[in-house]
Amino acid sequence: MRRRVRTAWLFLMPMLFVLAAVAGWPFLRTVYYSFTDASLADLDARQWVGFDNYFSVLRLPSGRVLYDGLLVDPVWWRAVWNTVRFAVVSVACETVLGMIVALALNAEFKGRGIVRAAILIPWAIPTIVSAKMWQWMLNDQFGIINAVLLNLGLIHAKIAWTASADTAMIAVLIVDIWKTTPFMALLILAALQMLPREILEVARLDGASPWQIFWRVTLPLIRPAVMVAVIFRALDALRIFDLIYVLTPNNVQTKSMSIFARENLFEFDKFAYGSAASTLLFLIIGLLTIAYIRIGRLRLDGGR
């Protein structure tokens, strides 16, 4: 057993070294810069400022107290709310729709292989390409979405889907759900393929209805796989950047934590402030993931 453990570590060392080089070191530098006043124009001229980028108190001679920093920045907390709302709604819809698609693809029918390959096309398309394609389709002047809805009588005037404050987040959610539902369906389908057929046959012989079989047999058996799939998708959704950046640029209604960090890092020349936002982004994602694992009582090591 000790020899097997040593062999496992030997195979893992190259991967751990690469992760430390391309992820660990930049992350540690980002955390360090968040405690300085670093500017992108001259990173070497930085000074240590402690937690001022996160929270600081300034007392004026008049006696007035001013609070500053990321923790009291309403723009940052609006970005946090946008990101969490986007992640919850998108992952929930993708899980439900992915389950439906996976159950349909798990059934026996002619041409099932072709349908399985075709269903992955939205997921295979690069996100930038998907965003630009939907940006044209959702255009308020010549987009096909408005044309179809007008012809069906569902709307009475053209809608600026990606520019309106009321519909910008809806547009982003529609595109993300369209693109990522196949990913969830693929993971859930893999879990369904692993189910023992004998258990389902016994349930049918006992007179269980299809809904009872799904709710009492299928779902409990694939629950660990579904929860892992939700974790993977939630991690991706919480750091959403490219889709929102292309589809709804400069829109406060859809600004995510990643976009907020990027703006301060490079566009506003507030490198230290952006580093603090990036650090908090990592902490928020980590805490939400740990909470989900705890609430779901999920064992990632394969235990029960």
JSON list of N, CA, C and O in Angstrom, two decimals, residues 211-232:
[
{"chain": "A", "resi": 211, "resn": "TRP", "atom": "N", "xyz": [-43.28, 7.63, -12.66]},
{"chain": "A", "resi": 211, "resn": "TRP", "atom": "CA", "xyz": [-42.90, 8.72, -11.77]},
{"chain": "A", "resi": 211, "resn": "TRP", "atom": "C", "xyz": [-42.35, 8.17, -10.45]},
{"chain": "A", "resi": 211, "resn": "TRP", "atom": "O", "xyz": [-41.36, 8.69, -9.92]},
{"chain": "A", "resi": 212, "resn": "GLN", "atom": "N", "xyz": [-42.95, 7.11, -9.91]},
{"chain": "A", "resi": 212, "resn": "GLN", "atom": "CA", "xyz": [-42.45, 6.52, -8.67]},
{"chain": "A", "resi": 212, "resn": "GLN", "atom": "C", "xyz": [-41.06, 5.92, -8.87]},
{"chain": "A", "resi": 212, "resn": "GLN", "atom": "O", "xyz": [-40.20, 6.02, -7.99]},
{"chain": "A", "resi": 213, "resn": "ILE", "atom": "N", "xyz": [-40.85, 5.30, -10.03]},
{"chain": "A", "resi": 213, "resn": "ILE", "atom": "CA", "xyz": [-39.52, 4.73, -10.31]},
{"chain": "A", "resi": 213, "resn": "ILE", "atom": "C", "xyz": [-38.47, 5.83, -10.35]},
{"chain": "A", "resi": 213, "resn": "ILE", "atom": "O", "xyz": [-37.38, 5.69, -9.79]},
{"chain": "A", "resi": 214, "resn": "PHE", "atom": "N", "xyz": [-38.83, 6.94, -11.02]},
{"chain": "A", "resi": 214, "resn": "PHE", "atom": "CA", "xyz": [-37.86, 8.05, -11.09]},
{"chain": "A", "resi": 214, "resn": "PHE", "atom": "C", "xyz": [-37.61, 8.64, -9.71]},
{"chain": "A", "resi": 214, "resn": "PHE", "atom": "O", "xyz": [-36.45, 8.87, -9.32]},
{"chain": "A", "resi": 215, "resn": "TRP", "atom": "N", "xyz": [-38.66, 8.96, -8.96]},
{"chain": "A", "resi": 215, "resn": "TRP", "atom": "CA", "xyz": [-38.52, 9.68, -7.70]},
{"chain": "A", "resi": 215, "resn": "TRP", "atom": "C", "xyz": [-37.94, 8.82, -6.59]},
{"chain": "A", "resi": 215, "resn": "TRP", "atom": "O", "xyz": [-37.17, 9.30, -5.76]},
{"chain": "A", "resi": 216, "resn": "ARG", "atom": "N", "xyz": [-38.29, 7.52, -6.57]},
{"chain": "A", "resi": 216, "resn": "ARG", "atom": "CA", "xyz": [-37.90, 6.66, -5.45]},
{"chain": "A", "resi": 216, "resn": "ARG", "atom": "C", "xyz": [-36.69, 5.78, -5.75]},
{"chain": "A", "resi": 216, "resn": "ARG", "atom": "O", "xyz": [-36.05, 5.29, -4.81]},
{"chain": "A", "resi": 217, "resn": "VAL", "atom": "N", "xyz": [-36.41, 5.57, -7.03]},
{"chain": "A", "resi": 217, "resn": "VAL", "atom": "CA", "xyz": [-35.30, 4.67, -7.38]},
{"chain": "A", "resi": 217, "resn": "VAL", "atom": "C", "xyz": [-34.21, 5.41, -8.14]},
{"chain": "A", "resi": 217, "resn": "VAL", "atom": "O", "xyz": [-33.05, 5.46, -7.69]},
{"chain": "A", "resi": 218, "resn": "THR", "atom": "N", "xyz": [-34.57, 5.98, -9.28]},
{"chain": "A", "resi": 218, "resn": "THR", "atom": "CA", "xyz": [-33.55, 6.58, -10.15]},
{"chain": "A", "resi": 218, "resn": "THR", "atom": "C", "xyz": [-32.89, 7.78, -9.50]},
{"chain": "A", "resi": 218, "resn": "THR", "atom": "O", "xyz": [-31.65, 7.85, -9.44]},
{"chain": "A", "resi": 219, "resn": "LEU", "atom": "N", "xyz": [-33.68, 8.74, -9.03]},
{"chain": "A", "resi": 219, "resn": "LEU", "atom": "CA", "xyz": [-33.11, 9.97, -8.48]},
{"chain": "A", "resi": 219, "resn": "LEU", "atom": "C", "xyz": [-32.22, 9.74, -7.27]},
{"chain": "A", "resi": 219, "resn": "LEU", "atom": "O", "xyz": [-31.12, 10.31, -7.20]},
{"chain": "A", "resi": 220, "resn": "PRO", "atom": "N", "xyz": [-32.62, 8.91, -6.29]},
{"chain": "A", "resi": 220, "resn": "PRO", "atom": "CA", "xyz": [-31.69, 8.67, -5.16]},
{"chain": "A", "resi": 220, "resn": "PRO", "atom": "C", "xyz": [-30.38, 8.02, -5.59]},
{"chain": "A", "resi": 220, "resn": "PRO", "atom": "O", "xyz": [-29.33, 8.31, -5.00]},
{"chain": "A", "resi": 221, "resn": "LEU", "atom": "N", "xyz": [-30.42, 7.17, -6.61]},
{"chain": "A", "resi": 221, "resn": "LEU", "atom": "CA", "xyz": [-29.20, 6.49, -7.04]},
{"chain": "A", "resi": 221, "resn": "LEU", "atom": "C", "xyz": [-28.25, 7.42, -7.78]},
{"chain": "A", "resi": 221, "resn": "LEU", "atom": "O", "xyz": [-27.02, 7.26, -7.68]},
{"chain": "A", "resi": 222, "resn": "ILE", "atom": "N", "xyz": [-28.79, 8.37, -8.55]},
{"chain": "A", "resi": 222, "resn": "ILE", "atom": "CA", "xyz": [-27.92, 9.27, -9.31]},
{"chain": "A", "resi": 222, "resn": "ILE", "atom": "C", "xyz": [-27.68, 10.59, -8.57]},
{"chain": "A", "resi": 222, "resn": "ILE", "atom": "O", "xyz": [-26.98, 11.47, -9.10]},
{"chain": "A", "resi": 223, "resn": "ARG", "atom": "N", "xyz": [-28.23, 10.74, -7.36]},
{"chain": "A", "resi": 223, "resn": "ARG", "atom": "CA", "xyz": [-28.09, 11.98, -6.62]},
{"chain": "A", "resi": 223, "resn": "ARG", "atom": "C", "xyz": [-26.63, 12.40, -6.42]},
{"chain": "A", "resi": 223, "resn": "ARG", "atom": "O", "xyz": [-26.30, 13.58, -6.64]},
{"chain": "A", "resi": 224, "resn": "PRO", "atom": "N", "xyz": [-25.70, 11.53, -6.01]},
{"chain": "A", "resi": 224, "resn": "PRO", "atom": "CA", "xyz": [-24.31, 11.99, -5.86]},
{"chain": "A", "resi": 224, "resn": "PRO", "atom": "C", "xyz": [-23.72, 12.53, -7.15]},
{"chain": "A", "resi": 224, "resn": "PRO", "atom": "O", "xyz": [-23.04, 13.56, -7.14]},
{"chain": "A", "resi": 225, "resn": "ALA", "atom": "N", "xyz": [-24.00, 11.87, -8.27]},
{"chain": "A", "resi": 225, "resn": "ALA", "atom": "CA", "xyz": [-23.48, 12.34, -9.54]},
{"chain": "A", "resi": 225, "resn": "ALA", "atom": "C", "xyz": [-24.09, 13.68, -9.93]},
{"chain": "A", "resi": 225, "resn": "ALA", "atom": "O", "xyz": [-23.40, 14.57, -10.45]},
{"chain": "A", "resi": 226, "resn": "VAL", "atom": "N", "xyz": [-25.39, 13.86, -9.67]},
{"chain": "A", "resi": 226, "resn": "VAL", "atom": "CA", "xyz": [-26.05, 15.12, -9.98]},
{"chain": "A", "resi": 226, "resn": "VAL", "atom": "C", "xyz": [-25.47, 16.25, -9.13]},
{"chain": "A", "resi": 226, "resn": "VAL", "atom": "O", "xyz": [-25.23, 17.36, -9.63]},
{"chain": "A", "resi": 227, "resn": "MET", "atom": "N", "xyz": [-25.21, 15.99, -7.87]},
{"chain": "A", "resi": 227, "resn": "MET", "atom": "CA", "xyz": [-24.67, 17.02, -6.99]},
{"chain": "A", "resi": 227, "resn": "MET", "atom": "C", "xyz": [-23.26, 17.42, -7.41]},
{"chain": "A", "resi": 227, "resn": "MET", "atom": "O", "xyz": [-22.90, 18.59, -7.35]},
{"chain": "A", "resi": 228, "resn": "VAL", "atom": "N", "xyz": [-22.45, 16.46, -7.85]},
{"chain": "A", "resi": 228, "resn": "VAL", "atom": "CA", "xyz": [-21.12, 16.80, -8.35]},
{"chain": "A", "resi": 228, "resn": "VAL", "atom": "C", "xyz": [-21.24, 17.62, -9.62]},
{"chain": "A", "resi": 228, "resn": "VAL", "atom": "O", "xyz": [-20.50, 18.60, -9.82]},
{"chain": "A", "resi": 229, "resn": "ALA", "atom": "N", "xyz": [-22.17, 17.27, -10.50]},
{"chain": "A", "resi": 229, "resn": "ALA", "atom": "CA", "xyz": [-22.39, 18.04, -11.72]},
{"chain": "A", "resi": 229, "resn": "ALA", "atom": "C", "xyz": [-22.82, 19.47, -11.38]},
{"chain": "A", "resi": 229, "resn": "ALA", "atom": "O", "xyz": [-22.38, 20.42, -12.03]},
{"chain": "A", "resi": 230, "resn": "VAL", "atom": "N", "xyz": [-23.66, 19.62, -10.37]},
{"chain": "A", "resi": 230, "resn": "VAL", "atom": "CA", "xyz": [-24.10, 20.95, -9.95]},
{"chain": "A", "resi": 230, "resn": "VAL", "atom": "C", "xyz": [-22.92, 21.76, -9.42]},
{"chain": "A", "resi": 230, "resn": "VAL", "atom": "O", "xyz": [-22.81, 22.97, -9.68]},
{"chain": "A", "resi": 231, "resn": "ILE", "atom": "N", "xyz": [-22.02, 21.12, -8.68]},
{"chain": "A", "resi": 231, "resn": "ILE", "atom": "CA", "xyz": [-20.83, 21.82, -8.18]},
{"chain": "A", "resi": 231, "resn": "ILE", "atom": "C", "xyz": [-19.99, 22.33, -9.34]},
{"chain": "A", "resi": 231, "resn": "ILE", "atom": "O", "xyz": [-19.57, 23.50, -9.38]},
{"chain": "A", "resi": 232, "resn": "PHE", "atom": "N", "xyz": [-19.71, 21.46, -10.32]},
{"chain": "A", "resi": 232, "resn": "PHE", "atom": "CA", "xyz": [-18.92, 21.87, -11.47]},
{"chain": "A", "resi": 232, "resn": "PHE", "atom": "C", "xyz": [-19.56, 23.06, -12.19]},
{"chain": "A", "resi": 232, "resn": "PHE", "atom": "O", "xyz": [-18.90, 24.02, -12.54]}
]
